[in-house]
JSON list of C-alpha atoms in Angstrom, two decimals:
[
{"chain": "A", "resi": 1, "resn": "MET", "atom": "CA", "xyz": [-23.72, 45.17, -5.87]},
{"chain": "A", "resi": 2, "resn": "SER", "atom": "CA", "xyz": [-24.23, 48.66, -4.51]},
{"chain": "A", "resi": 3, "resn": "GLU", "atom": "CA", "xyz": [-25.12, 52.04, -5.92]},
{"chain": "A", "resi": 4, "resn": "HIS", "atom": "CA", "xyz": [-23.77, 55.53, -5.29]},
{"chain": "A", "resi": 5, "resn": "GLY", "atom": "CA", "xyz": [-25.54, 58.21, -7.26]},
{"chain": "A", "resi": 6, "resn": "ASP", "atom": "CA", "xyz": [-25.50, 57.14, -10.88]},
{"chain": "A", "resi": 7, "resn": "VAL", "atom": "CA", "xyz": [-22.69, 54.61, -10.31]},
{"chain": "A", "resi": 8, "resn": "THR", "atom": "CA", "xyz": [-23.08, 50.92, -9.47]},
{"chain": "A", "resi": 9, "resn": "VAL", "atom": "CA", "xyz": [-20.11, 49.12, -7.87]},
{"chain": "A", "resi": 10, "resn": "ARG", "atom": "CA", "xyz": [-19.88, 45.35, -8.18]},
{"chain": "A", "resi": 11, "resn": "PRO", "atom": "CA", "xyz": [-17.26, 42.59, -8.32]},
{"chain": "A", "resi": 12, "resn": "VAL", "atom": "CA", "xyz": [-15.56, 42.14, -11.67]},
{"chain": "A", "resi": 13, "resn": "ARG", "atom": "CA", "xyz": [-16.86, 39.27, -13.80]},
{"chain": "A", "resi": 14, "resn": "ASN", "atom": "CA", "xyz": [-14.90, 37.27, -16.37]},
{"chain": "A", "resi": 15, "resn": "GLU", "atom": "CA", "xyz": [-16.80, 38.97, -19.18]},
{"chain": "A", "resi": 16, "resn": "ASP", "atom": "CA", "xyz": [-15.51, 42.36, -17.88]},
{"chain": "A", "resi": 17, "resn": "HIS", "atom": "CA", "xyz": [-11.83, 41.57, -18.42]},
{"chain": "A", "resi": 18, "resn": "ALA", "atom": "CA", "xyz": [-11.50, 42.94, -21.97]},
{"chain": "A", "resi": 19, "resn": "GLU", "atom": "CA", "xyz": [-13.28, 46.19, -21.07]},
{"chain": "A", "resi": 20, "resn": "ILE", "atom": "CA", "xyz": [-11.10, 46.61, -17.97]},
{"chain": "A", "resi": 21, "resn": "GLN", "atom": "CA", "xyz": [-7.98, 46.05, -20.06]},
{"chain": "A", "resi": 22, "resn": "ARG", "atom": "CA", "xyz": [-9.13, 48.80, -22.42]},
{"chain": "A", "resi": 23, "resn": "LEU", "atom": "CA", "xyz": [-9.92, 51.12, -19.50]},
{"chain": "A", "resi": 24, "resn": "LEU", "atom": "CA", "xyz": [-6.54, 50.56, -17.85]},
{"chain": "A", "resi": 25, "resn": "LYS", "atom": "CA", "xyz": [-4.67, 51.29, -21.09]},
{"chain": "A", "resi": 26, "resn": "VAL", "atom": "CA", "xyz": [-6.64, 54.51, -21.66]},
{"chain": "A", "resi": 27, "resn": "ALA", "atom": "CA", "xyz": [-6.45, 55.69, -18.05]},
{"chain": "A", "resi": 28, "resn": "PHE", "atom": "CA", "xyz": [-2.71, 55.07, -17.70]},
{"chain": "A", "resi": 29, "resn": "GLY", "atom": "CA", "xyz": [-1.65, 55.83, -21.28]},
{"chain": "A", "resi": 30, "resn": "GLY", "atom": "CA", "xyz": [-0.03, 52.46, -21.83]},
{"chain": "A", "resi": 31, "resn": "PRO", "atom": "CA", "xyz": [-0.23, 48.72, -21.21]},
{"chain": "A", "resi": 32, "resn": "ASP", "atom": "CA", "xyz": [1.68, 48.27, -17.92]},
{"chain": "A", "resi": 33, "resn": "GLU", "atom": "CA", "xyz": [-1.29, 48.29, -15.52]},
{"chain": "A", "resi": 34, "resn": "ALA", "atom": "CA", "xyz": [-3.32, 46.08, -17.87]},
{"chain": "A", "resi": 35, "resn": "VAL", "atom": "CA", "xyz": [-0.44, 43.59, -17.95]},
{"chain": "A", "resi": 36, "resn": "LEU", "atom": "CA", "xyz": [-0.15, 43.79, -14.16]},
{"chain": "A", "resi": 37, "resn": "VAL", "atom": "CA", "xyz": [-3.83, 42.95, -13.67]},
{"chain": "A", "resi": 38, "resn": "ASP", "atom": "CA", "xyz": [-3.58, 40.01, -16.09]},
{"chain": "A", "resi": 39, "resn": "LEU", "atom": "CA", "xyz": [-0.53, 38.68, -14.24]},
{"chain": "A", "resi": 40, "resn": "LEU", "atom": "CA", "xyz": [-2.20, 39.07, -10.82]},
{"chain": "A", "resi": 41, "resn": "ARG", "atom": "CA", "xyz": [-5.23, 37.15, -12.07]},
{"chain": "A", "resi": 42, "resn": "GLY", "atom": "CA", "xyz": [-3.06, 34.50, -13.70]},
{"chain": "A", "resi": 43, "resn": "ASN", "atom": "CA", "xyz": [-0.84, 33.83, -10.72]},
{"chain": "A", "resi": 44, "resn": "GLY", "atom": "CA", "xyz": [-3.74, 33.69, -8.24]},
{"chain": "A", "resi": 45, "resn": "ASP", "atom": "CA", "xyz": [-2.73, 36.77, -6.26]},
{"chain": "A", "resi": 46, "resn": "MET", "atom": "CA", "xyz": [-5.87, 38.79, -7.02]},
{"chain": "A", "resi": 47, "resn": "LEU", "atom": "CA", "xyz": [-7.95, 39.16, -3.84]},
{"chain": "A", "resi": 48, "resn": "LEU", "atom": "CA", "xyz": [-10.69, 41.48, -5.05]},
{"chain": "A", "resi": 49, "resn": "GLU", "atom": "CA", "xyz": [-11.54, 43.38, -8.21]},
{"chain": "A", "resi": 50, "resn": "LEU", "atom": "CA", "xyz": [-14.38, 45.86, -8.39]},
{"chain": "A", "resi": 51, "resn": "ALA", "atom": "CA", "xyz": [-15.95, 47.60, -11.36]},
{"chain": "A", "resi": 52, "resn": "ALA", "atom": "CA", "xyz": [-17.82, 50.89, -11.25]},
{"chain": "A", "resi": 53, "resn": "LEU", "atom": "CA", "xyz": [-20.57, 51.02, -13.87]},
{"chain": "A", "resi": 54, "resn": "ARG", "atom": "CA", "xyz": [-22.11, 54.20, -15.19]},
{"chain": "A", "resi": 55, "resn": "ASP", "atom": "CA", "xyz": [-24.80, 54.01, -17.86]},
{"chain": "A", "resi": 56, "resn": "ALA", "atom": "CA", "xyz": [-24.27, 50.19, -17.94]},
{"chain": "A", "resi": 57, "resn": "ARG", "atom": "CA", "xyz": [-20.63, 50.70, -18.97]},
{"chain": "A", "resi": 58, "resn": "ILE", "atom": "CA", "xyz": [-17.46, 50.15, -16.90]},
{"chain": "A", "resi": 59, "resn": "ALA", "atom": "CA", "xyz": [-16.27, 53.62, -15.93]},
{"chain": "A", "resi": 60, "resn": "GLY", "atom": "CA", "xyz": [-13.77, 52.61, -13.26]},
{"chain": "A", "resi": 61, "resn": "CYS", "atom": "CA", "xyz": [-12.03, 49.67, -11.64]},
{"chain": "A", "resi": 62, "resn": "ILE", "atom": "CA", "xyz": [-9.90, 48.83, -8.64]},
{"chain": "A", "resi": 63, "resn": "ALA", "atom": "CA", "xyz": [-7.79, 45.79, -7.81]},
{"chain": "A", "resi": 64, "resn": "PHE", "atom": "CA", "xyz": [-6.47, 44.40, -4.53]},
{"chain": "A", "resi": 65, "resn": "SER", "atom": "CA", "xyz": [-3.81, 41.69, -4.55]},
{"chain": "A", "resi": 66, "resn": "ARG", "atom": "CA", "xyz": [-2.00, 39.54, -2.03]},
{"chain": "A", "resi": 67, "resn": "ALA", "atom": "CA", "xyz": [1.19, 40.91, -0.51]},
{"chain": "A", "resi": 68, "resn": "TRP", "atom": "CA", "xyz": [3.17, 39.81, 2.54]},
{"chain": "A", "resi": 69, "resn": "ILE", "atom": "CA", "xyz": [4.96, 41.36, 5.49]},
{"chain": "A", "resi": 70, "resn": "GLU", "atom": "CA", "xyz": [8.08, 39.34, 6.14]},
{"chain": "A", "resi": 71, "resn": "THR", "atom": "CA", "xyz": [9.26, 39.66, 9.73]},
{"chain": "A", "resi": 72, "resn": "ALA", "atom": "CA", "xyz": [12.03, 37.80, 11.51]},
{"chain": "A", "resi": 73, "resn": "ALA", "atom": "CA", "xyz": [9.46, 35.35, 12.87]},
{"chain": "A", "resi": 74, "resn": "GLU", "atom": "CA", "xyz": [6.65, 35.11, 10.33]},
{"chain": "A", "resi": 75, "resn": "ARG", "atom": "CA", "xyz": [5.11, 35.99, 6.98]},
{"chain": "A", "resi": 76, "resn": "VAL", "atom": "CA", "xyz": [1.89, 37.99, 7.49]},
{"chain": "A", "resi": 77, "resn": "PRO", "atom": "CA", "xyz": [-0.62, 38.20, 4.62]},
{"chain": "A", "resi": 78, "resn": "VAL", "atom": "CA", "xyz": [-1.79, 41.72, 3.70]},
{"chain": "A", "resi": 79, "resn": "ALA", "atom": "CA", "xyz": [-3.48, 43.35, 0.72]},
{"chain": "A", "resi": 80, "resn": "CYS", "atom": "CA", "xyz": [-2.16, 45.81, -1.84]},
{"chain": "A", "resi": 81, "resn": "LEU", "atom": "CA", "xyz": [-4.35, 48.34, -3.65]},
{"chain": "A", "resi": 82, "resn": "ALA", "atom": "CA", "xyz": [-3.19, 48.69, -7.26]},
{"chain": "A", "resi": 83, "resn": "PRO", "atom": "CA", "xyz": [-4.30, 49.78, -9.69]},
{"chain": "A", "resi": 84, "resn": "VAL", "atom": "CA", "xyz": [-7.34, 52.03, -9.47]},
{"chain": "A", "resi": 85, "resn": "ALA", "atom": "CA", "xyz": [-8.50, 53.65, -12.69]},
{"chain": "A", "resi": 86, "resn": "VAL", "atom": "CA", "xyz": [-11.33, 55.83, -13.94]},
{"chain": "A", "resi": 87, "resn": "ASP", "atom": "CA", "xyz": [-12.14, 56.44, -17.59]},
{"chain": "A", "resi": 88, "resn": "PRO", "atom": "CA", "xyz": [-10.84, 59.96, -18.37]},
{"chain": "A", "resi": 89, "resn": "ALA", "atom": "CA", "xyz": [-14.31, 60.90, -19.69]},
{"chain": "A", "resi": 90, "resn": "CYS", "atom": "CA", "xyz": [-15.79, 60.07, -16.25]},
{"chain": "A", "resi": 91, "resn": "GLN", "atom": "CA", "xyz": [-13.21, 61.60, -13.93]},
{"chain": "A", "resi": 92, "resn": "SER", "atom": "CA", "xyz": [-14.02, 64.14, -11.21]},
{"chain": "A", "resi": 93, "resn": "ARG", "atom": "CA", "xyz": [-17.39, 62.51, -10.51]},
{"chain": "A", "resi": 94, "resn": "GLY", "atom": "CA", "xyz": [-16.47, 60.58, -7.36]},
{"chain": "A", "resi": 95, "resn": "ILE", "atom": "CA", "xyz": [-16.06, 57.20, -9.09]},
{"chain": "A", "resi": 96, "resn": "GLY", "atom": "CA", "xyz": [-12.48, 56.64, -7.93]},
{"chain": "A", "resi": 97, "resn": "ALA", "atom": "CA", "xyz": [-13.38, 57.77, -4.42]},
{"chain": "A", "resi": 98, "resn": "GLU", "atom": "CA", "xyz": [-16.30, 55.36, -4.28]},
{"chain": "A", "resi": 99, "resn": "LEU", "atom": "CA", "xyz": [-14.04, 52.48, -5.35]},
{"chain": "A", "resi": 100, "resn": "VAL", "atom": "CA", "xyz": [-11.36, 53.40, -2.77]},
{"chain": "A", "resi": 101, "resn": "ARG", "atom": "CA", "xyz": [-14.03, 53.61, -0.05]},
{"chain": "A", "resi": 102, "resn": "ARG", "atom": "CA", "xyz": [-15.83, 50.42, -1.03]},
{"chain": "A", "resi": 103, "resn": "GLY", "atom": "CA", "xyz": [-12.83, 48.15, -1.66]},
{"chain": "A", "resi": 104, "resn": "PRO", "atom": "CA", "xyz": [-11.26, 48.12, 1.82]},
{"chain": "A", "resi": 105, "resn": "ALA", "atom": "CA", "xyz": [-14.72, 47.73, 3.39]},
{"chain": "A", "resi": 106, "resn": "MET", "atom": "CA", "xyz": [-15.32, 44.64, 1.26]},
{"chain": "A", "resi": 107, "resn": "LEU", "atom": "CA", "xyz": [-11.85, 43.31, 2.05]},
{"chain": "A", "resi": 108, "resn": "GLU", "atom": "CA", "xyz": [-12.55, 43.66, 5.76]},
{"chain": "A", "resi": 109, "resn": "LYS", "atom": "CA", "xyz": [-15.58, 41.38, 5.33]},
{"chain": "A", "resi": 110, "resn": "MET", "atom": "CA", "xyz": [-13.14, 38.88, 3.78]},
{"chain": "A", "resi": 111, "resn": "GLN", "atom": "CA", "xyz": [-10.95, 39.13, 6.93]},
{"chain": "A", "resi": 112, "resn": "GLU", "atom": "CA", "xyz": [-8.33, 41.22, 5.09]},
{"chain": "A", "resi": 113, "resn": "THR", "atom": "CA", "xyz": [-7.60, 43.97, 7.62]},
{"chain": "A", "resi": 114, "resn": "VAL", "atom": "CA", "xyz": [-4.40, 45.59, 6.29]},
{"chain": "A", "resi": 115, "resn": "VAL", "atom": "CA", "xyz": [-4.14, 47.37, 2.93]},
{"chain": "A", "resi": 116, "resn": "PHE", "atom": "CA", "xyz": [-1.08, 49.09, 1.45]},
{"chain": "A", "resi": 117, "resn": "VAL", "atom": "CA", "xyz": [-1.07, 51.60, -1.39]},
{"chain": "A", "resi": 118, "resn": "LEU", "atom": "CA", "xyz": [1.60, 53.55, -3.20]},
{"chain": "A", "resi": 119, "resn": "GLY", "atom": "CA", "xyz": [-0.22, 56.72, -4.13]},
{"chain": "A", "resi": 120, "resn": "GLU", "atom": "CA", "xyz": [-0.88, 60.41, -3.65]},
{"chain": "A", "resi": 121, "resn": "PRO", "atom": "CA", "xyz": [-0.97, 61.11, 0.13]},
{"chain": "A", "resi": 122, "resn": "GLY", "atom": "CA", "xyz": [-3.39, 64.02, -0.22]},
{"chain": "A", "resi": 123, "resn": "TYR", "atom": "CA", "xyz": [-5.87, 61.76, -1.96]},
{"chain": "A", "resi": 124, "resn": "TYR", "atom": "CA", "xyz": [-5.55, 58.47, -0.08]},
{"chain": "A", "resi": 125, "resn": "SER", "atom": "CA", "xyz": [-5.38, 60.05, 3.39]},
{"chain": "A", "resi": 126, "resn": "ARG", "atom": "CA", "xyz": [-9.05, 61.02, 2.88]},
{"chain": "A", "resi": 127, "resn": "PHE", "atom": "CA", "xyz": [-9.85, 57.30, 3.10]},
{"chain": "A", "resi": 128, "resn": "GLY", "atom": "CA", "xyz": [-7.83, 56.47, 6.21]},
{"chain": "A", "resi": 129, "resn": "PHE", "atom": "CA", "xyz": [-4.47, 55.61, 4.62]},
{"chain": "A", "resi": 130, "resn": "VAL", "atom": "CA", "xyz": [-1.44, 56.94, 6.51]},
{"chain": "A", "resi": 131, "resn": "SER", "atom": "CA", "xyz": [2.20, 57.33, 5.53]},
{"chain": "A", "resi": 132, "resn": "LYS", "atom": "CA", "xyz": [3.88, 57.37, 8.94]},
{"chain": "A", "resi": 133, "resn": "ALA", "atom": "CA", "xyz": [2.63, 53.90, 9.95]},
{"chain": "A", "resi": 134, "resn": "ALA", "atom": "CA", "xyz": [3.82, 52.45, 6.63]},
{"chain": "A", "resi": 135, "resn": "GLN", "atom": "CA", "xyz": [7.44, 53.46, 7.30]},
{"chain": "A", "resi": 136, "resn": "SER", "atom": "CA", "xyz": [7.88, 50.28, 9.38]},
{"chain": "A", "resi": 137, "resn": "PHE", "atom": "CA", "xyz": [7.26, 48.21, 6.22]},
{"chain": "A", "resi": 138, "resn": "PRO", "atom": "CA", "xyz": [9.77, 49.12, 3.50]},
{"chain": "A", "resi": 139, "resn": "SER", "atom": "CA", "xyz": [9.44, 47.54, 0.06]},
{"chain": "A", "resi": 140, "resn": "GLN", "atom": "CA", "xyz": [11.19, 47.61, -3.28]},
{"chain": "A", "resi": 141, "resn": "PHE", "atom": "CA", "xyz": [8.91, 50.53, -4.22]},
{"chain": "A", "resi": 142, "resn": "SER", "atom": "CA", "xyz": [8.67, 52.54, -0.99]},
{"chain": "A", "resi": 143, "resn": "GLU", "atom": "CA", "xyz": [12.25, 53.77, -0.66]},
{"chain": "A", "resi": 144, "resn": "ALA", "atom": "CA", "xyz": [11.91, 56.30, -3.50]},
{"chain": "A", "resi": 145, "resn": "ALA", "atom": "CA", "xyz": [8.46, 57.55, -2.47]},
{"chain": "A", "resi": 146, "resn": "SER", "atom": "CA", "xyz": [8.21, 57.43, 1.31]},
{"chain": "A", "resi": 147, "resn": "ASP", "atom": "CA", "xyz": [5.15, 59.71, 1.73]},
{"chain": "A", "resi": 148, "resn": "ALA", "atom": "CA", "xyz": [3.34, 57.87, -1.07]},
{"chain": "A", "resi": 149, "resn": "HIS", "atom": "CA", "xyz": [3.84, 54.51, 0.70]},
{"chain": "A", "resi": 150, "resn": "MET", "atom": "CA", "xyz": [0.71, 54.25, 2.85]},
{"chain": "A", "resi": 151, "resn": "ILE", "atom": "CA", "xyz": [-1.21, 51.75, 4.97]},
{"chain": "A", "resi": 152, "resn": "LYS", "atom": "CA", "xyz": [-4.77, 51.38, 6.19]},
{"chain": "A", "resi": 153, "resn": "GLN", "atom": "CA", "xyz": [-5.52, 48.99, 9.06]},
{"chain": "A", "resi": 154, "resn": "SER", "atom": "CA", "xyz": [-8.79, 47.98, 10.66]},
{"chain": "A", "resi": 155, "resn": "ALA", "atom": "CA", "xyz": [-9.20, 49.51, 14.10]},
{"chain": "A", "resi": 156, "resn": "ASP", "atom": "CA", "xyz": [-9.44, 46.10, 15.77]},
{"chain": "A", "resi": 157, "resn": "ARG", "atom": "CA", "xyz": [-6.38, 44.67, 13.98]},
{"chain": "A", "resi": 158, "resn": "GLN", "atom": "CA", "xyz": [-3.51, 43.55, 16.18]},
{"chain": "A", "resi": 159, "resn": "PRO", "atom": "CA", "xyz": [-0.33, 45.48, 15.34]},
{"chain": "A", "resi": 160, "resn": "ILE", "atom": "CA", "xyz": [2.01, 43.82, 12.86]},
{"chain": "A", "resi": 161, "resn": "PRO", "atom": "CA", "xyz": [5.68, 43.70, 13.85]},
{"chain": "A", "resi": 162, "resn": "PRO", "atom": "CA", "xyz": [7.92, 45.73, 11.53]},
{"chain": "A", "resi": 163, "resn": "GLY", "atom": "CA", "xyz": [9.07, 43.86, 8.46]},
{"chain": "A", "resi": 164, "resn": "ARG", "atom": "CA", "xyz": [9.56, 44.07, 4.72]},
{"chain": "A", "resi": 165, "resn": "LEU", "atom": "CA", "xyz": [6.51, 44.44, 2.46]},
{"chain": "A", "resi": 166, "resn": "VAL", "atom": "CA", "xyz": [6.74, 41.95, -0.39]},
{"chain": "A", "resi": 167, "resn": "TYR", "atom": "CA", "xyz": [4.45, 42.44, -3.37]},
{"chain": "A", "resi": 168, "resn": "SER", "atom": "CA", "xyz": [3.29, 39.77, -5.79]},
{"chain": "A", "resi": 169, "resn": "ALA", "atom": "CA", "xyz": [5.93, 38.79, -8.35]},
{"chain": "A", "resi": 170, "resn": "ALA", "atom": "CA", "xyz": [3.61, 40.35, -10.94]},
{"chain": "A", "resi": 171, "resn": "PHE", "atom": "CA", "xyz": [4.77, 43.81, -9.81]},
{"chain": "A", "resi": 172, "resn": "ASP", "atom": "CA", "xyz": [8.42, 42.93, -10.44]},
{"chain": "A", "resi": 173, "resn": "ALA", "atom": "CA", "xyz": [7.55, 41.55, -13.87]},
{"chain": "A", "resi": 174, "resn": "VAL", "atom": "CA", "xyz": [5.89, 44.83, -14.88]},
{"chain": "A", "resi": 175, "resn": "SER", "atom": "CA", "xyz": [8.32, 47.25, -13.19]},
{"chain": "A", "resi": 176, "resn": "GLY", "atom": "CA", "xyz": [11.46, 45.35, -14.15]}
]
């Protein structure tokens, strides 16, 4: 558990699930992201979930799930950042930024050195995510939003050969 200003970031606990579901529905205006998180948990693809607490209440959350790069020779495990959410009443206070900073750092300690995100380039580039490097890893979601398809790799990570990024089946279930 760590603190940043008046926000504490910690791993999600089982007793947090209902509050995170509520937060995701409010933040995204519907159930899709809440369903996605439930499916990722249920199918065992969730790598890391963090909650940001403000005034002892969950004000934000972030999830990282297993994805794969399929090359001609191998299947390389990577992580996918999705979703990240902040309660609308708590936005513009650095909560989302703290989660996006903290998550990949924690993943690196877990030996997860590659993270993909489909998001706003102007926002995620502040945290070391880059679009150009992600172009070598097309996915079912990246073709329509090439600049939004981004990757962050640890500096000491060996390069991954180009291949197709394959998300958890939970993403297809929600987007399909």
